[in-house]
PDB file of C-alpha atoms in Angstrom:
ATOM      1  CA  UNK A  25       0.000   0.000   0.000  1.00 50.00           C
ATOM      2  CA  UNK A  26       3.297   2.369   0.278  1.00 48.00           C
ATOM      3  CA  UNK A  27       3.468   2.556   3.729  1.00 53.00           C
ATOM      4  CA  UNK A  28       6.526   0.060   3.997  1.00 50.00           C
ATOM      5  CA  UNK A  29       7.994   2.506   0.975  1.00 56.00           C
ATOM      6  CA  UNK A  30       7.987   5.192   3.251  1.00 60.00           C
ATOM      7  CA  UNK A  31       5.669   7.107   0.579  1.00 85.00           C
ATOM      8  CA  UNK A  32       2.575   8.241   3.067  1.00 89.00           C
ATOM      9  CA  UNK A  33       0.982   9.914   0.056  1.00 87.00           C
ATOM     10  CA  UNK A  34       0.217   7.041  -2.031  1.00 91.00           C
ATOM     11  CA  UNK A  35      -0.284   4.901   0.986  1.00 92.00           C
ATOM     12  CA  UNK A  36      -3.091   7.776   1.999  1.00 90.00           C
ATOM     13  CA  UNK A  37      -4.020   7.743  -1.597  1.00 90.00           C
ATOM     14  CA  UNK A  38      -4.825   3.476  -1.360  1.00 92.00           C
ATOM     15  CA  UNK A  39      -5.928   3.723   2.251  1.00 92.00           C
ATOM     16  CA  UNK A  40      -8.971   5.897   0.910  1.00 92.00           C
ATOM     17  CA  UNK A  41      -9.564   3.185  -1.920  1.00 95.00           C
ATOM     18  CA  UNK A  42      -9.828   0.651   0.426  1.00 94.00           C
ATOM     19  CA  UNK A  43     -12.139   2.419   2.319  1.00 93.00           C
ATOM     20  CA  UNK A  44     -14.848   3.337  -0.276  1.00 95.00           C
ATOM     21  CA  UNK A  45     -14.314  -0.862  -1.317  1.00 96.00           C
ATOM     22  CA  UNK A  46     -14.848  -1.232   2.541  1.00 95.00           C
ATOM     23  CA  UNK A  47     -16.628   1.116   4.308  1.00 93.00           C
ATOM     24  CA  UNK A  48     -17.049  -0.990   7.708  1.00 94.00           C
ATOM     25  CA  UNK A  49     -13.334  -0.447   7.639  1.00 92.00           C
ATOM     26  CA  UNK A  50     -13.344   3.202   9.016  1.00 90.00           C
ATOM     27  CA  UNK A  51     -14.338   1.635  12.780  1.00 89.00           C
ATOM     28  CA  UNK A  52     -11.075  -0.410  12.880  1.00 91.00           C
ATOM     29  CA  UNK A  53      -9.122   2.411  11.165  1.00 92.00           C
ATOM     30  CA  UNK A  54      -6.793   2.906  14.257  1.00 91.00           C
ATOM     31  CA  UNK A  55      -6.143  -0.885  14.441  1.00 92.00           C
ATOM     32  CA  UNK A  56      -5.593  -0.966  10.471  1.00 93.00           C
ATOM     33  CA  UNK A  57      -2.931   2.455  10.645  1.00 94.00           C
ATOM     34  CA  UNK A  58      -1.149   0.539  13.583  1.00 92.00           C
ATOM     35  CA  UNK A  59      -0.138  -2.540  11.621  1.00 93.00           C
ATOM     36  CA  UNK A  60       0.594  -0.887   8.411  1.00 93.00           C
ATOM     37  CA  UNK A  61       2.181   2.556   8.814  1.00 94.00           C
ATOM     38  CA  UNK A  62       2.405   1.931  12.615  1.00 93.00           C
ATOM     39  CA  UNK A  63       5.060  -0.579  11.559  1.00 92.00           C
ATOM     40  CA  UNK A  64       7.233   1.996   9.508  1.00 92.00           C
ATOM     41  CA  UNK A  65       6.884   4.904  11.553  1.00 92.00           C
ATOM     42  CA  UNK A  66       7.943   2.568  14.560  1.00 92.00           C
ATOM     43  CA  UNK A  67       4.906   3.682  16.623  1.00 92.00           C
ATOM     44  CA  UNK A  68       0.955   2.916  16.435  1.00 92.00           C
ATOM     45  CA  UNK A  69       0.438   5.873  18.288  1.00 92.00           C
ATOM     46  CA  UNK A  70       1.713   8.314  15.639  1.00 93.00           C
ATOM     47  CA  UNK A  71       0.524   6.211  13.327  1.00 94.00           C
ATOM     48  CA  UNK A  72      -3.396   6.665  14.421  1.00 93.00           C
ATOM     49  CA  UNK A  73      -2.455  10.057  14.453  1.00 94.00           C
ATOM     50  CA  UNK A  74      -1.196  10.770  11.387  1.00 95.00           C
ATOM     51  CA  UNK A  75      -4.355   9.305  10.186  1.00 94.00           C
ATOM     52  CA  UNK A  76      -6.673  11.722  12.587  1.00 93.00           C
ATOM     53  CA  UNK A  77      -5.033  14.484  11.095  1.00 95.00           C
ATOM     54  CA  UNK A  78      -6.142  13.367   7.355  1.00 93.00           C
ATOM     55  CA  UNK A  79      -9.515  14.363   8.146  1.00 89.00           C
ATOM     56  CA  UNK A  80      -9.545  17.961   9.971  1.00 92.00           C
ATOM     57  CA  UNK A  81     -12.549  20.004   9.109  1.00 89.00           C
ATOM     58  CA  UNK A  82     -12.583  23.232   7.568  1.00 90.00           C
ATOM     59  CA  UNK A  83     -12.692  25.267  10.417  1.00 87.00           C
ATOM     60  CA  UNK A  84      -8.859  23.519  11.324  1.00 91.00           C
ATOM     61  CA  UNK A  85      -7.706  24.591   7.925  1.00 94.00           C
ATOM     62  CA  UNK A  86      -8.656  27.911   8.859  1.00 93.00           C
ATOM     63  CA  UNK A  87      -7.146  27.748  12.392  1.00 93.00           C
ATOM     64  CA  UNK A  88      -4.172  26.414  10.429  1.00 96.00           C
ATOM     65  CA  UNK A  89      -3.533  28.966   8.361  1.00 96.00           C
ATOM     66  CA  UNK A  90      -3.452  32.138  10.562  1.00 94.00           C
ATOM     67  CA  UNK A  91       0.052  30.239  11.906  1.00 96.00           C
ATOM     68  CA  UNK A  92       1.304  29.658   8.848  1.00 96.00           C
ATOM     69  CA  UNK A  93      -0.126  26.150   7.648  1.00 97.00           C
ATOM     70  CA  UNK A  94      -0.931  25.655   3.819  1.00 96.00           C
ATOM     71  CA  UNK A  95      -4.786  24.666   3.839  1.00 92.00           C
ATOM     72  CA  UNK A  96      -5.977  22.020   1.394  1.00 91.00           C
ATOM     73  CA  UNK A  97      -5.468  18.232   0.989  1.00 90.00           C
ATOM     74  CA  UNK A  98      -2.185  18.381   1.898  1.00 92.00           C
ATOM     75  CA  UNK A  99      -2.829  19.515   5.489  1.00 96.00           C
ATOM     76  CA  UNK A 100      -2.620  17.000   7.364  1.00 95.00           C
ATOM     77  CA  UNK A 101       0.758  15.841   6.344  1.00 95.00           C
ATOM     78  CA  UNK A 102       2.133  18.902   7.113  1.00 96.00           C
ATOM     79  CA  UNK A 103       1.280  19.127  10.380  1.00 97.00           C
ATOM     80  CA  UNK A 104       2.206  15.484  11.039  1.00 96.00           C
ATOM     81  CA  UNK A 105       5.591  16.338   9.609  1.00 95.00           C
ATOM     82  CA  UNK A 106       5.801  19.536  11.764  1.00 96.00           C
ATOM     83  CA  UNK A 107       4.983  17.655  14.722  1.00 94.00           C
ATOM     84  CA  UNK A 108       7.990  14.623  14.025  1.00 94.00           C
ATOM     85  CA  UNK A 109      10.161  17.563  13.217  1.00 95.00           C
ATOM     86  CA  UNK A 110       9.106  19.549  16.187  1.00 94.00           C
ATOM     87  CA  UNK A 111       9.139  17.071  19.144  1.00 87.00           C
ATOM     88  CA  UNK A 112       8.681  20.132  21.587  1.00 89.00           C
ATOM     89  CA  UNK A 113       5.469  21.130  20.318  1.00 89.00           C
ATOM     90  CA  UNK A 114       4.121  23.631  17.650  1.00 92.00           C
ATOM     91  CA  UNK A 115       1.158  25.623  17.011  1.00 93.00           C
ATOM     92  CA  UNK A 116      -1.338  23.954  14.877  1.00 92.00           C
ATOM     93  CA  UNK A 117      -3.891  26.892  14.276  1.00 92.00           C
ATOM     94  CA  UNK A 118      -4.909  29.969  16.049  1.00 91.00           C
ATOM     95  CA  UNK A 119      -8.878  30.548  16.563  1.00 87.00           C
ATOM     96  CA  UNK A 120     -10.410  33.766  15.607  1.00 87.00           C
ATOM     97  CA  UNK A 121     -11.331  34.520  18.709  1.00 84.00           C
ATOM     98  CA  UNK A 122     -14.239  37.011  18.276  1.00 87.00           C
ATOM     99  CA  UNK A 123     -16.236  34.748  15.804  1.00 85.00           C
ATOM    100  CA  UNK A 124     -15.337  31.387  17.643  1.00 81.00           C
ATOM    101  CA  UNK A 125     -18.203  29.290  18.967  1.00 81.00           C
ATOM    102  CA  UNK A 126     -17.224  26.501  21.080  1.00 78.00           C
ATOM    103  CA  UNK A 127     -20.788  25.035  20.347  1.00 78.00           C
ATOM    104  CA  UNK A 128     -20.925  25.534  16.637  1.00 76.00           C
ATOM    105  CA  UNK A 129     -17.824  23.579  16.591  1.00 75.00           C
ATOM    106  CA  UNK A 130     -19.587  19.922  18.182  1.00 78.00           C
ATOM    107  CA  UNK A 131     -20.306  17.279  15.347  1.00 76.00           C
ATOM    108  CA  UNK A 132     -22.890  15.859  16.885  1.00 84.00           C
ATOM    109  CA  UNK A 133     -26.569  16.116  14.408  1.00 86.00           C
ATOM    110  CA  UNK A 134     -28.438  17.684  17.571  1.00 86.00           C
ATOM    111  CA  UNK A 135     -25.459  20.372  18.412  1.00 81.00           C
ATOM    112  CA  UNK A 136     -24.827  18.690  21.897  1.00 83.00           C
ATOM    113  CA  UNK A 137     -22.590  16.867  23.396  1.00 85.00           C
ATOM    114  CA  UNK A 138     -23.561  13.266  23.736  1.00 81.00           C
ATOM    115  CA  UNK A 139     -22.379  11.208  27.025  1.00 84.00           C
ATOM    116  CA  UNK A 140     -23.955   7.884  26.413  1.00 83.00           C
ATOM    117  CA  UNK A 141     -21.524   5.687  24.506  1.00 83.00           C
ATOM    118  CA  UNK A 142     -23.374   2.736  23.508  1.00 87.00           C
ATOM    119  CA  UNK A 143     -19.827   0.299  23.264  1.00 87.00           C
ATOM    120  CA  UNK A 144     -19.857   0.943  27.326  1.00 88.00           C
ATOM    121  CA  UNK A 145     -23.931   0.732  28.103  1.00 89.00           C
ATOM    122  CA  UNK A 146     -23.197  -2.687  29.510  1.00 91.00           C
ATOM    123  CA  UNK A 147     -20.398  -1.879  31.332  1.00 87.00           C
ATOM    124  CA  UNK A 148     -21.583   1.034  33.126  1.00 87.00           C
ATOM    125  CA  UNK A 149     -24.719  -1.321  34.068  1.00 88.00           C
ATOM    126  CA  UNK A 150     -21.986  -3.316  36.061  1.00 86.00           C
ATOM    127  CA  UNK A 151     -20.763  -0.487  37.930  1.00 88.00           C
ATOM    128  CA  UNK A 152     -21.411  -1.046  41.228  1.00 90.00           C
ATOM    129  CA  UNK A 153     -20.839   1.512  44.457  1.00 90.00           C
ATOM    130  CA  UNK A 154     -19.950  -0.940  47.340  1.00 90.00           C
ATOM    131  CA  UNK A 155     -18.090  -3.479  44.709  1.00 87.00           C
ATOM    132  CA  UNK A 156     -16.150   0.122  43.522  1.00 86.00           C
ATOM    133  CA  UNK A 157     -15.554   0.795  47.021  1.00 88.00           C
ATOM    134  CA  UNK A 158     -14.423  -2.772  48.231  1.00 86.00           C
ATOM    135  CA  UNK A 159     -11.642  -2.621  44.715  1.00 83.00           C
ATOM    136  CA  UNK A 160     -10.472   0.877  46.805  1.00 83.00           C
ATOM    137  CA  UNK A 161      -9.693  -0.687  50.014  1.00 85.00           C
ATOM    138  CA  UNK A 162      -6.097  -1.337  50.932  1.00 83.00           C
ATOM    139  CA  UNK A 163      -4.568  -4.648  50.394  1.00 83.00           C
ATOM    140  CA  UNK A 164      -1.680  -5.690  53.088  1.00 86.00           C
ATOM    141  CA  UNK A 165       0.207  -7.436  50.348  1.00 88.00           C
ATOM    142  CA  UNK A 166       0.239  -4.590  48.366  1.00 83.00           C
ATOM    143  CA  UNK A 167       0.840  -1.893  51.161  1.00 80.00           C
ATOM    144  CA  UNK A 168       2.869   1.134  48.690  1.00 79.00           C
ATOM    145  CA  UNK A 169       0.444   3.555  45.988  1.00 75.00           C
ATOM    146  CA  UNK A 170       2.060   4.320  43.501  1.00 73.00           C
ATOM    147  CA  UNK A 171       1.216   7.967  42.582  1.00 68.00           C
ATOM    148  CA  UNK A 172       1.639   9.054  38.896  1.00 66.00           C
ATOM    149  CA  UNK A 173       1.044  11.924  36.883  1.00 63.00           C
ATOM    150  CA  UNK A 174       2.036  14.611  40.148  1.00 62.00           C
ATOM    151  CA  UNK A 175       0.148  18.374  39.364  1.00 62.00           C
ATOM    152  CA  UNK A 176       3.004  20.767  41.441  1.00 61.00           C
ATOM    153  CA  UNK A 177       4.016  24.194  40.566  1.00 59.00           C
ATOM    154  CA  UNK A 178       6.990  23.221  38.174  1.00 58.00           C
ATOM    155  CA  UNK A 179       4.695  21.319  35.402  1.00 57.00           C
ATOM    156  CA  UNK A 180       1.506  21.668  33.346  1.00 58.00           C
ATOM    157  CA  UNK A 181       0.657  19.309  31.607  1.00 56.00           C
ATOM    158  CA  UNK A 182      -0.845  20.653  28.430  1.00 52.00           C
ATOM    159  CA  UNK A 183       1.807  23.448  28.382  1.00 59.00           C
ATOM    160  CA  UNK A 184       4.432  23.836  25.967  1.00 60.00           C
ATOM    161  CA  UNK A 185       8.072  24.352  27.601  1.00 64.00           C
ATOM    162  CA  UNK A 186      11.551  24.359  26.582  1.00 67.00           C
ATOM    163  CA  UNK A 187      13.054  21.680  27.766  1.00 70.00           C
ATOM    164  CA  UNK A 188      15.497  24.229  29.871  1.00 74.00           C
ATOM    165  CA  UNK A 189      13.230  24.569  32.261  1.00 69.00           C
ATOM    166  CA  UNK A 190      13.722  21.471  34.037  1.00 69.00           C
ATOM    167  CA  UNK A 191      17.141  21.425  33.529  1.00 74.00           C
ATOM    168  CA  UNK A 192      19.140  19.867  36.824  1.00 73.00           C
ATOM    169  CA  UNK A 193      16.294  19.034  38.603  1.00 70.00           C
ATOM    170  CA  UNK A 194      14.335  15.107  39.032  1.00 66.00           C
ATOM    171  CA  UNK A 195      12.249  14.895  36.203  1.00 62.00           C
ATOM    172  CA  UNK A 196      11.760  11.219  36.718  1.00 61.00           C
ATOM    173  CA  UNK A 197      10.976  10.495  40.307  1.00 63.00           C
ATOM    174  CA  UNK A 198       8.815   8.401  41.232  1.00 62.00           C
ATOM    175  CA  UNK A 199       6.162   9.050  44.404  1.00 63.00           C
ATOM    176  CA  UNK A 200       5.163   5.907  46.529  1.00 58.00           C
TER     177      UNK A 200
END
């Protein structure tokens, strides 16, 4: 399909046949990306997200452009090749912020933001307070938590820093 060629273009360009041959397809697309270009790029990860980024709506292209972005078909790539090249984040678009409309901007038919997920309806029927509760309680052969993801002055998660900013200090540490 190209993707072992290195060539994402054509492999985008085949990856589209095969869908309109096989629409169903599109649910597993993730899956499909991670064994084909997942296996070139060296990660699944990127490679679900390179194919997320084949399909931005106009309103990204627009976003896209104010920072310098070429809009069109092409789009996507570029951005997934800023991103490899750019490891410590870029700017992807800029909203205009006196005609943006957070709700204009939902997918959904109805406008709304839709919580029920029918994939998890039977799972959430299983949820259970006490059972939840009993699964919280601490277990004397397991007597350390291990506490990830630590919110303290120094770090923000979905901010983007130069990596000097941490420089000398434990980025790695681990909380138990």
């Amino acid at each position: 399909m190209g993707a072992d060629k290195g060539d994402r273009l054509k492999f985008g360009a085949a990856l589209i046949e095969y869908l309109q041959a096989n629409p169903e397809a599109g649910r597993s697309m993730p899956y499909i990306l991670s064994k084909t270009l997942g296996k070139k790029l060296g990660s699944g990860n990127l490679a679900s997200f390179w194919g997320l980024l084949q399909n931005l709506p106009p309103s990204v292209h627009e976003m896209a452009a104010r920072v310098g972005f070429n809009p069109g078909p092409g789009l996507g790539e570029e951005i997934f090749q800023a991103i490899l090249q750019h490891r410590e984040g870029i700017w992807i678009g800029e909203a205009d912020v006196e005609k943006w409309d957070h709700f204009q901007a939902l997918a959904t038919e109805d406008g709304r933001i839709n919580l029920n997920v029918p994939e998890m309806a039977d799972w959430i029927q299983e949820i259970d307070p006490e059972a939840e509760s009993m699964k919280l309680q601490e277990d004397a052969a397991f007597p350390l938590i291990l506490r990830a993801g630590r919110h303290i002055d120094t770090n923000a998660n979905t901010t983007m820093r130069d990596p000097a900013w941490n420089k000398g200090r434990s980025t790695c540490t681990l909380t138990m």
